[in-house]
Amino acid sequence: CSAISTAGRPARSALRRSPSRSSVALCDAASASSGVSPAWEFDPLEAKSRGRRPKLLKTGSDYVRAEALESGANKFEKMKNEKDGTAAWTEIHELSAKLRAGECTWEELNLDDINLRLKWAGFFHRPKEAPRTFMVRLKVPNGVITAAQARVFADLVEPYGPKLGVVDITTRQNIQLRGITLEDASHVADALLECGLGSFMSGLDNVRNLVGSPIAGLDPHELVDTRPVCAQINSDITGAFRGNPEWANLPRKFNIAVSGSRDDFSHTTINDIGLQAAVHPDCPSEPGFNIVLGGYFSIKRVAESIPMGAWVSARDAPAFSLAVLEVFRDYGRREDRQKTRLMWLLEERGLDWFRAMVNEILARRGVDALRAAAPPPADAFSRRDLLGVHTQRQEGKSWVGVTVPVGRLSVGEVRVLADLADKYSAGEIRLTVEQNALLPNVDTARVPELLAEPALHGGRLRVEHELSLMRGLVSCTGSEFCGQGLVETKHRAVRVAERLDAELELPRLVRLHWTGCPNSCGQAQVGDIGLMGAPAKKLNPETGKMMGVEGVQVFLGGEVGEHPELGSKFETAVPADDDELVPHLRELLISKFGATPRK
Ligand code: SRM
Ligand code: SF4
């Protein structure tokens, strides 16, 4: 049983482009030359097309220049050349059905398909930590979900039991489901599409979840409502969640963040494209963004983005994002995988070349050229807190931020959030990159009733009233489920924060970011304190010799908001067992952040 077939794939050819910026033509040269009409025209915005499952005739590689594919490609490019990951979109159903029907066994599956290509459909096999189960990464543009969708998540993971079947809020304002088996994969993929979300194009060389402002549309200081911008970019890129081969074979992963206010709640400067809300003096009534480019974290390099020196209107932001993707896809290097993120292309070719390429593509699509960047505001602005109770711009309405420790939710907790949302926020929930949840549009008069809800007392979900480490805690998945993890993070992060919160009072919010390895999915360089998994040594009291233990590197000084700074390494190889780490962090919190012991 071959897991993902290549049948019907046309010969690789020169670059082909979609005919218009809002519709994606899925036809191939072979069918065109044989006189067969184009297989399928898909308008991502057309609601009625939602019920159709595409028959994939083109793959991502058909959109990539032949030279790019042939030039000394790395092992991932070779794997994609053998058989493109886009095949996973149609064949995950086939594979799931075959396993269910007993027509093939797990042992007969192709490992590249299981461990790599299925990531194009958002299914990540966890071979070491939970073999034969998958983490399913969704796309939740701008982090907006409904109570009904949350209940679907809970229903989907519940069969796998409380340890495996959990729901995580990610550092990209997104959702990951765990424990899913391949037999159930088709059902899960369909259920997500049916509830208006999807998982396709969330892994490997695809654009990641579109991050926006979690208080879009509610914020009294909002400059741009990021929701339609994120929704449109996501729709254009993913073919309305169903998979769009045009943007599915990039040289590497790609991150886009859209910020709606001066707080920069979406962390634009650590994304490949960062759109920073800014008023342009030439068109003050037109919402738009100054553009920063090239930010990223990786094992080998950490790069803060650089200003493009340009401004784009919110209306043209989707076309702009696709133009950048086109330049990246067509000119980005595909050799050394550690040098394939956008920043490397910007450095290789220069910003002038990049700007000219983007403007040329925009002109071809009938979109106005980019304006010069808007000048920065002259007055001071302090970043606001998202958790707790806040007055909205709508009279009589508040948003209420609920702390979700390290973003981990049990099935029961997901249902609690859904029930609270139905009762108080018209069934809407917003996710944050700090892995928390907000309830928007709560009647201010009903806030006391919400705060008194038993579900928000005594359990893990809370509306915090006092400053605590838990309130600013972020953690990546870590070695519990991630093969790259050097340390277990999420459980340890919560234990350590609980102990420190019991011992110390904090004079200000301290954002503590845990990340299990230098990939920095938990954004250690962004935290006031960042803890990054690393090998460490400590004395073995029994042998009197040093022994290897799980440890962390400590980063300090990360700043977020209008003037962000990346934190820098302060200490290496601190043993990470609770009894060593808690006193170590206690000292750090007292000496660097003014914490005081509780009386
Ligand atoms: Fe990440 C790879 C989890 C945000 C940088 N990341 C992985 C994998 C897929 C590795 C793997 O196959 O196991 C992890 C899956 C573990 C699991 O089971 O959950 C993983 N990354 C995560 C999440 C879930 C952390 C979290 O707990 O929230 C985040 C999912 C976001 C999403 O919804 O899409 C997550 N990852 C990030 C971020 C933060 C961000 O986007 O703001 C970064 C740093 C920013 C960046 O990408 O520039 C990040 N992840 C990486 C990298 C390094 C990328 C590079 O260019 O080298 C890898 C490794 C890779 O891609 O080869 C990686
Ligand atoms: Fe896994 Fe490392 Fe990312 Fe944590 S930082 S999720 S350990 S890849």
XYZ file of C-alpha atoms and ligand atoms in Angstrom:
670
model
C 0.000 0.000 0.000
C 1.728 3.194 -1.102
C 0.673 5.932 1.238
C 0.531 8.959 -1.014
C 0.523 8.358 -4.771
C 1.832 10.681 -7.487
C -0.753 9.623 -10.047
C -2.021 12.451 -12.216
C 0.871 14.726 -11.427
C 1.933 16.700 -14.494
C 5.521 16.976 -15.616
C 7.457 19.636 -13.750
C 7.553 22.792 -15.760
C 8.383 26.437 -15.678
C 6.588 28.743 -13.325
C 2.840 29.204 -13.871
C 0.780 31.772 -12.130
C -2.835 32.100 -11.175
C -4.868 34.329 -13.474
C -6.127 36.739 -10.869
C -5.244 37.702 -7.352
C -8.383 36.317 -5.774
C -8.914 33.109 -7.652
C -6.712 30.080 -7.977
C -6.807 28.066 -11.177
C -6.138 24.407 -10.632
C -5.440 23.195 -14.145
C -2.309 21.704 -15.636
C -0.429 21.906 -18.872
C -1.164 18.285 -19.675
C -4.937 18.714 -19.480
C -4.781 22.028 -21.333
C -2.768 20.609 -24.236
C -4.960 17.515 -24.490
C -7.965 19.775 -24.984
C -9.527 18.847 -21.653
C -11.010 21.918 -19.995
C -9.355 23.196 -16.826
C -10.134 20.796 -14.039
C -11.391 23.162 -11.455
C -11.752 26.869 -10.866
C -11.800 27.742 -7.214
C -12.819 31.084 -5.830
C -11.664 31.025 -2.224
C -14.214 33.635 -1.257
C -17.171 31.890 -2.777
C -19.039 30.405 0.148
C -20.870 27.843 -1.905
C -17.613 26.203 -2.996
C -16.977 25.193 0.620
C -18.739 21.887 0.258
C -16.468 20.676 -2.554
C -13.314 18.686 -2.064
C -10.740 19.610 -4.716
C -9.351 17.047 -7.067
C -5.690 17.950 -7.034
C -4.103 18.060 -10.457
C -1.308 20.472 -9.751
C 1.238 20.178 -7.007
C 3.230 22.852 -5.234
C 6.312 21.982 -7.301
C 4.559 22.987 -10.513
C 4.657 26.558 -9.292
C 8.361 26.562 -8.579
C 10.981 27.479 -11.161
C 12.640 24.392 -12.584
C 16.109 25.854 -11.855
C 15.202 26.303 -8.207
C 14.214 22.671 -7.979
C 17.328 21.408 -9.673
C 19.976 23.578 -7.970
C 21.722 21.452 -5.337
C 18.532 21.056 -3.326
C 18.572 20.002 0.356
C 17.025 16.727 1.496
C 13.583 18.265 2.033
C 13.566 19.648 -1.512
C 14.599 16.228 -2.826
C 11.771 14.650 -0.863
C 9.354 17.200 -2.315
C 10.700 16.557 -5.818
C 10.105 12.842 -5.448
C 6.528 13.429 -4.461
C 5.095 16.738 -3.394
C 3.575 17.273 0.031
C 0.458 18.743 -1.589
C -0.612 15.187 -2.458
C -1.390 14.781 1.242
C -4.502 16.964 0.849
C -6.383 14.442 -1.193
C -4.723 11.245 -0.127
C -5.036 11.581 3.617
C -8.640 10.453 3.130
C -7.583 7.472 1.001
C -4.951 6.444 3.488
C -7.256 6.778 6.454
C -9.930 4.671 4.722
C -7.442 1.948 3.740
C -6.183 1.609 7.301
C -9.723 1.487 8.650
C -10.712 -1.160 6.117
C -7.608 -3.222 6.913
C -6.421 -2.890 3.290
C -2.980 -1.907 4.511
C -1.061 -1.957 7.762
C 0.918 0.745 9.524
C 4.161 -1.164 8.762
C 3.490 -0.890 5.018
C 3.289 2.901 5.051
C 5.957 5.085 3.462
C 7.850 6.838 6.294
C 8.439 10.054 4.315
C 4.701 10.294 3.800
C 3.895 9.667 7.437
C 6.608 11.748 9.071
C 6.921 14.577 6.550
C 4.393 14.893 3.737
C 1.349 14.638 5.986
C 2.534 17.887 7.605
C 1.195 19.608 4.457
C -2.241 18.526 5.668
C -1.393 19.676 9.209
C -0.900 16.144 10.581
C 2.353 15.835 12.557
C 3.316 12.280 13.496
C 4.818 12.097 17.004
C 7.012 9.006 16.442
C 9.043 9.112 19.664
C 6.621 10.553 22.172
C 3.275 9.129 21.091
C 3.925 6.726 18.209
C 1.149 6.249 15.665
C -0.629 9.337 16.887
C -0.629 12.784 15.309
C -0.698 16.336 16.500
C -3.066 18.234 14.216
C -2.200 21.896 13.765
C -5.040 24.132 12.688
C -5.274 27.469 10.950
C -7.149 29.991 13.067
C -6.654 33.358 11.340
C -6.445 36.154 13.917
C -7.117 33.579 16.648
C -10.894 33.953 16.526
C -12.904 30.812 17.328
C -16.480 30.077 18.321
C -17.843 28.029 21.193
C -19.212 25.570 18.621
C -15.733 25.113 17.107
C -14.234 24.660 20.580
C -16.744 21.861 21.233
C -15.688 20.223 17.978
C -12.061 20.272 19.205
C -13.103 18.676 22.499
C -15.174 15.999 20.732
C -12.313 15.208 18.334
C -9.655 14.609 21.007
C -11.837 13.070 23.726
C -11.589 9.484 22.426
C -7.811 9.470 23.011
C -7.980 9.834 26.793
C -6.892 12.614 29.166
C -3.118 12.298 28.668
C -3.013 12.313 24.875
C -6.320 13.929 24.000
C -5.541 17.550 24.836
C -5.964 20.879 23.041
C -3.129 23.417 23.025
C -3.285 27.136 22.318
C -0.041 27.905 20.478
C 2.329 30.865 20.353
C 0.798 31.719 16.974
C -2.691 32.307 18.424
C -3.625 28.908 17.057
C -4.947 25.505 18.119
C -3.251 22.101 18.081
C -5.131 18.868 18.737
C -3.332 15.790 20.049
C -3.683 12.042 20.051
C -5.329 11.737 16.609
C -4.794 8.393 14.869
C -4.404 8.020 11.123
C -7.527 5.890 10.984
C -9.460 8.931 12.245
C -7.563 11.512 10.174
C -10.117 11.887 7.373
C -12.902 12.378 9.888
C -10.859 15.029 11.721
C -9.918 16.892 8.503
C -13.564 16.927 7.392
C -14.885 17.955 10.802
C -12.518 20.939 10.861
C -13.556 22.083 7.379
C -17.209 21.613 8.235
C -16.866 23.860 11.281
C -15.230 26.590 9.167
C -11.564 25.988 10.020
C -8.906 23.679 8.610
C -5.492 22.154 9.112
C -4.020 22.147 5.596
C -0.793 24.068 4.918
C 0.077 24.512 8.587
C 3.361 22.612 8.592
C 6.739 22.360 6.845
C 7.283 24.704 3.889
C 4.024 26.606 4.202
C 2.853 29.886 5.668
C 1.972 29.480 9.348
C -1.127 30.739 11.131
C -1.952 34.391 10.402
C -1.512 36.272 13.678
C -3.555 39.424 14.350
C -4.694 41.556 17.267
C -6.666 39.531 19.812
C -8.762 42.618 20.595
C -9.477 43.539 16.973
C -12.780 45.366 16.718
C -12.974 45.876 20.502
C -9.946 48.041 21.108
C -10.449 51.728 21.955
C -6.927 52.421 20.618
C -7.262 50.375 17.437
C -5.747 51.763 14.243
C -6.659 48.834 11.963
C -9.080 45.943 12.436
C -6.767 43.021 11.688
C -9.509 40.368 11.292
C -10.462 40.950 7.640
C -6.794 41.343 6.693
C -5.815 38.034 8.336
C -8.887 36.266 6.964
C -8.224 37.431 3.398
C -4.500 36.602 3.437
C -5.260 33.177 4.924
C -7.984 32.546 2.369
C -5.821 33.583 -0.586
C -2.911 31.454 0.594
C -4.765 28.319 1.671
C -7.610 28.329 -0.881
C -10.085 28.923 1.935
C -8.483 26.189 4.097
C -8.715 23.516 1.365
C -5.135 23.655 0.122
C -3.691 25.853 -2.597
C -0.673 24.426 -4.447
C 0.417 27.877 -5.596
C 1.823 28.729 -2.161
C 2.500 25.244 -0.801
C 6.084 24.708 -1.861
C 8.089 27.550 -0.372
C 11.816 27.250 0.324
C 10.989 27.156 4.060
C 8.304 27.987 6.626
C 6.966 31.539 6.526
C 5.369 33.677 9.238
C 3.046 36.659 8.792
C 1.819 38.863 11.648
C -0.582 41.783 11.445
C -0.676 44.318 14.235
C -3.726 46.530 14.814
C -2.429 48.993 17.393
C 0.759 50.417 18.813
C 0.903 47.572 21.381
C 2.037 45.125 18.663
C 0.173 42.260 20.340
C 1.132 40.021 17.415
C 4.948 40.434 17.695
C 5.505 41.655 14.145
C 9.274 41.942 14.441
C 9.832 38.201 14.827
C 7.875 37.366 11.673
C 8.965 37.094 8.047
C 6.338 39.725 7.190
C 5.264 42.099 9.953
C 2.480 44.578 9.209
C 2.521 47.343 11.829
C -0.577 49.525 12.004
C 0.405 53.098 11.086
C -1.410 56.245 9.961
C 0.031 57.617 6.712
C 0.135 61.437 6.462
C -0.773 61.320 2.738
C -3.949 59.293 3.343
C -4.794 59.653 7.058
C -8.246 58.113 6.740
C -7.004 54.955 5.014
C -6.079 52.130 7.442
C -2.706 50.602 6.691
C 0.644 49.337 7.849
C 4.347 50.067 7.885
C 6.127 46.920 6.756
C 8.960 45.062 8.466
C 10.546 41.972 6.943
C 12.732 38.998 7.707
C 12.331 38.364 11.456
C 12.844 34.772 12.529
C 14.226 32.395 15.170
C 16.100 29.198 14.478
C 18.775 26.971 15.956
C 21.533 28.745 14.043
C 20.329 32.304 13.868
C 17.997 34.760 15.535
C 17.076 37.760 13.365
C 14.963 40.758 14.237
C 13.089 42.085 11.226
C 14.212 45.113 9.252
C 11.983 47.963 8.042
C 11.097 47.728 4.341
C 10.743 51.508 4.271
C 7.258 51.096 2.843
C 3.578 51.410 3.803
C 0.687 49.400 2.429
C -3.038 49.980 2.833
C -5.095 47.335 4.654
C -6.978 46.806 1.373
C -3.774 45.963 -0.511
C -2.091 44.034 2.324
C -3.248 40.631 0.979
C -1.932 41.392 -2.528
C 1.302 42.648 -0.997
C 1.717 39.487 1.094
C 1.237 37.287 -1.973
C 3.758 39.382 -3.903
C 6.353 38.844 -1.159
C 5.578 35.135 -1.153
C 6.021 35.006 -4.921
C 9.481 36.582 -4.714
C 10.414 34.276 -1.825
C 9.109 31.162 -3.571
C 10.767 31.970 -6.882
C 14.093 33.416 -5.756
C 14.640 32.046 -2.242
C 17.514 29.591 -1.994
C 16.661 25.934 -1.548
C 20.096 24.621 -0.597
C 21.316 24.886 3.014
C 18.090 24.661 5.027
C 19.575 26.861 7.747
C 19.861 29.682 5.197
C 16.502 29.601 3.503
C 14.314 31.949 5.547
C 13.334 35.281 3.981
C 16.089 37.253 5.748
C 18.738 35.378 3.768
C 17.149 36.394 0.466
C 16.884 40.006 1.632
C 20.582 40.004 2.527
C 21.631 38.264 -0.656
C 19.741 40.550 -3.061
C 19.305 43.747 -1.051
C 16.177 45.663 -0.065
C 16.135 47.817 -3.220
C 15.952 44.753 -5.431
C 13.295 43.213 -3.185
C 11.131 46.359 -3.177
C 11.397 46.627 -6.960
C 10.370 42.980 -7.425
C 7.379 43.373 -5.122
C 6.248 46.604 -6.830
C 6.601 44.946 -10.245
C 4.314 42.087 -9.188
C 1.818 44.517 -7.658
C 1.782 46.550 -10.910
C 1.149 43.378 -12.906
C -1.855 42.718 -10.690
C -3.187 46.240 -10.965
C -2.350 47.145 -7.378
C -0.912 50.551 -6.435
C 2.830 50.754 -5.731
C 3.805 50.836 -2.068
C 4.077 54.253 -0.431
C 7.134 55.299 1.571
C 6.807 54.309 5.248
C 4.749 56.505 7.558
C 6.839 58.391 10.147
C 6.745 56.891 13.660
C 4.452 58.604 16.225
C 6.205 61.170 18.368
C 4.367 60.574 21.660
C 5.038 57.797 24.172
C 2.795 54.737 24.382
C 2.764 51.909 26.930
C 1.768 48.411 25.924
C -1.453 47.308 27.611
C -2.327 44.112 29.443
C -4.793 41.766 27.745
C -5.820 39.607 30.713
C -8.371 40.562 33.351
C -11.293 42.928 32.675
C -11.019 45.772 30.122
C -13.419 48.359 28.772
C -14.103 48.061 25.048
C -14.637 50.872 22.608
C -18.321 49.815 22.488
C -20.203 51.411 25.358
C -21.295 48.981 28.048
C -19.059 46.159 26.776
C -15.870 44.620 28.187
C -13.438 41.951 27.192
C -12.348 39.506 29.874
C -8.989 37.765 29.585
C -8.808 34.255 31.004
C -5.416 32.816 32.004
C -4.866 29.375 30.453
C -1.625 28.098 32.031
C 0.833 27.415 29.163
C -2.088 27.151 26.725
C -2.849 23.522 27.642
C -6.556 22.659 27.806
C -8.183 19.402 28.816
C -11.386 18.329 27.110
C -13.345 19.503 30.171
C -11.618 22.909 30.168
C -12.344 23.436 26.474
C -16.012 22.791 27.181
C -15.953 25.161 30.173
C -14.566 27.930 27.941
C -17.211 27.170 25.316
C -19.990 27.322 27.911
C -18.688 30.629 29.300
C -18.489 32.008 25.762
C -22.070 30.973 25.023
C -23.278 32.500 28.250
C -21.347 35.784 28.182
C -19.655 36.539 24.839
C -22.175 35.488 22.187
C -20.208 32.288 21.628
C -16.932 33.999 20.652
C -13.442 33.265 22.002
C -10.208 35.045 21.060
C -6.787 33.414 21.410
C -3.542 35.245 22.186
C 0.073 34.504 21.278
C 0.683 34.250 25.033
C -1.518 31.141 24.844
C -4.470 32.640 26.752
C -8.149 33.163 25.859
C -10.290 36.303 25.837
C -14.074 36.552 26.044
C -15.118 39.591 23.963
C -18.253 41.757 24.084
C -19.269 40.805 27.615
C -21.980 43.130 28.992
C -20.073 45.171 31.557
C -23.051 44.860 33.889
C -22.631 41.059 33.822
C -18.872 41.035 34.486
C -19.315 40.404 38.260
C -21.519 37.395 37.446
C -18.870 36.072 35.054
C -16.089 36.603 37.593
C -18.087 34.686 40.192
C -18.527 31.636 37.919
C -17.354 28.530 39.852
C -15.488 27.348 36.738
C -13.088 30.276 37.178
C -12.283 29.429 40.808
C -10.189 26.599 42.137
C -9.295 25.180 38.723
C -6.623 26.039 36.169
C -8.684 28.637 34.284
C -8.730 31.954 36.067
C -9.324 35.645 35.593
C -6.280 36.855 37.491
C -6.608 39.834 39.773
C -3.059 40.016 41.004
C 0.267 39.942 39.247
C 1.561 36.420 39.128
C 4.116 34.553 37.060
C 1.271 32.341 35.817
C -0.270 35.383 34.181
C 2.793 35.957 31.994
C 3.726 32.315 31.442
C 4.301 30.938 27.932
C 5.669 27.533 27.023
C 6.343 25.547 23.887
C 5.353 21.888 23.670
C 8.694 20.555 24.909
C 9.862 16.956 25.050
C 6.502 15.600 26.231
C 5.346 15.586 22.602
C 8.146 17.175 20.573
C 11.064 15.102 19.310
C 13.355 18.153 19.228
C 12.781 19.017 22.872
C 15.835 18.900 25.135
C 13.662 19.321 28.226
C 10.095 18.834 29.344
C 8.627 22.333 29.442
C 4.875 22.745 29.955
C 4.404 20.776 33.202
C 7.667 22.047 34.620
C 6.798 25.648 33.728
C 3.526 25.427 35.655
C 5.073 23.698 38.697
C 7.914 26.214 38.930
C 5.589 29.214 38.462
C 3.207 27.912 41.162
C 6.048 27.552 43.658
C 7.494 30.974 42.891
C 4.070 32.639 42.992
C 3.533 31.130 46.445
C 6.873 32.540 47.646
C 7.131 35.947 45.956
C 5.193 39.114 45.313
C 5.897 40.821 41.993
C 5.893 44.600 41.574
C 5.197 44.296 37.823
C 4.217 41.694 35.252
C 7.145 39.374 34.540
C 6.740 37.452 31.288
C 8.426 34.069 31.640
C 8.859 32.206 28.324
C 9.913 28.551 28.234
C 11.177 26.869 25.099
C 12.435 23.299 24.872
C 15.237 23.844 22.345
C 16.927 26.612 20.335
C 14.170 26.587 17.672
C 12.502 28.875 20.227
C 8.875 28.105 19.464
C 8.176 29.457 22.969
C 9.967 32.693 21.953
C 12.506 32.729 24.804
C 14.117 35.891 23.402
C 10.821 37.753 23.752
C 10.273 37.122 27.481
C 11.432 39.285 30.370
C 12.988 35.976 31.344
C 13.466 33.281 28.705
C 14.368 29.696 29.548
C 15.656 27.580 26.682
C 16.248 23.835 26.996
C 19.942 22.911 27.036
C 22.135 20.137 28.412
C 23.497 20.816 31.919
C 25.560 19.023 34.560
C 25.231 18.597 38.294
C 26.941 16.669 41.027
C 25.715 13.139 41.556
C 25.675 12.841 45.375
C 25.977 9.056 45.178
C 29.051 8.884 42.932
C 30.548 12.286 43.719
C 30.905 12.820 39.956
C 29.230 15.280 37.610
C 26.313 13.863 35.657
C 24.345 15.135 32.655
C 20.875 16.520 33.470
C 18.154 18.517 31.723
C 19.030 22.192 31.905
C 18.189 25.637 30.607
C 19.917 28.666 29.186
C 18.579 31.856 30.738
C 17.744 34.879 28.562
C 16.979 38.306 29.999
C 15.706 41.613 28.715
C 13.148 40.752 26.026
C 10.803 43.672 25.369
C 7.550 43.613 23.439
C 5.443 46.455 22.098
C 6.215 49.487 20.007
C 9.947 49.399 20.731
C 10.752 45.688 20.974
C 14.106 44.240 21.960
C 15.237 40.652 21.844
C 16.511 39.316 25.135
C 20.085 38.108 25.302
C 21.740 35.109 26.874
C 22.485 35.682 30.550
C 23.396 32.187 31.787
C 24.046 28.812 30.224
C 23.468 25.291 31.514
C 21.434 25.870 34.686
C 20.122 22.471 35.887
C 16.364 22.396 35.307
C 15.122 20.168 38.110
C 12.639 22.101 40.232
C 14.756 22.128 43.382
C 17.667 23.801 41.561
C 15.663 26.040 39.300
C 13.170 27.475 41.791
C 15.832 29.041 44.098
C 17.813 30.160 41.054
C 14.814 31.988 39.570
C 13.806 33.319 42.989
C 17.167 35.120 43.224
C 16.812 36.422 39.682
C 13.297 37.725 40.315
C 14.428 39.489 43.496
C 17.647 40.952 42.102
C 16.499 41.922 38.598
C 12.741 42.428 38.871
C 12.273 43.734 42.415
C 10.239 40.754 43.659
C 9.822 40.518 47.446
C 9.261 37.441 49.634
C 5.623 37.040 50.706
C 5.011 37.666 54.398
Fe 7.789 25.736 16.195
C 9.366 23.195 14.628
C 5.849 23.611 17.859
C 5.799 28.318 17.069
C 10.278 27.912 15.295
N 7.615 23.738 16.181
C 8.332 22.865 15.436
C 7.762 21.459 15.539
C 6.822 21.283 14.375
C 8.867 20.358 15.535
C 8.278 18.977 15.424
O 8.049 18.489 14.329
O 8.024 18.381 16.441
C 7.037 21.557 16.906
C 5.809 20.682 17.074
C 5.726 20.206 18.506
C 4.337 19.831 18.921
O 4.036 18.603 18.983
O 3.561 20.711 19.258
C 6.789 23.051 16.993
N 6.074 25.906 17.160
C 5.484 24.922 17.877
C 4.340 25.448 18.719
C 3.187 24.473 18.883
C 4.868 25.874 20.109
C 3.767 26.100 21.113
O 3.678 25.287 22.029
O 3.002 27.038 20.976
C 4.014 26.735 17.928
C 3.021 26.484 16.833
C 2.662 27.736 16.098
C 1.559 27.537 15.104
O 0.415 27.518 15.543
O 1.862 27.400 13.920
C 5.380 27.039 17.322
N 7.968 27.760 16.120
C 7.071 28.644 16.632
C 7.666 29.948 16.681
C 7.017 31.181 17.292
C 6.330 32.044 16.289
O 5.971 31.618 15.190
O 6.132 33.222 16.627
C 8.945 29.831 16.173
C 10.016 30.944 16.078
C 9.671 31.915 15.011
C 10.106 31.482 13.642
O 9.636 30.463 13.138
O 10.902 32.196 13.052
C 9.127 28.455 15.825
N 9.505 25.590 15.111
C 10.403 26.596 14.894
C 11.529 26.074 14.177
C 12.777 26.871 13.693
C 12.507 27.466 12.349
C 13.741 27.707 11.520
O 13.666 28.563 10.620
O 14.750 27.039 11.700
C 11.278 24.698 13.987
C 12.171 23.681 13.269
C 11.955 23.656 11.797
O 11.045 24.297 11.255
O 12.743 22.974 11.162
C 10.002 24.434 14.594
Fe 9.791 21.421 20.046
Fe 11.977 22.897 20.322
Fe 9.771 23.949 19.263
Fe 9.799 23.400 21.841
S 11.146 24.891 20.825
S 8.175 22.873 20.402
S 11.059 21.586 21.898
S 10.972 22.360 18.361
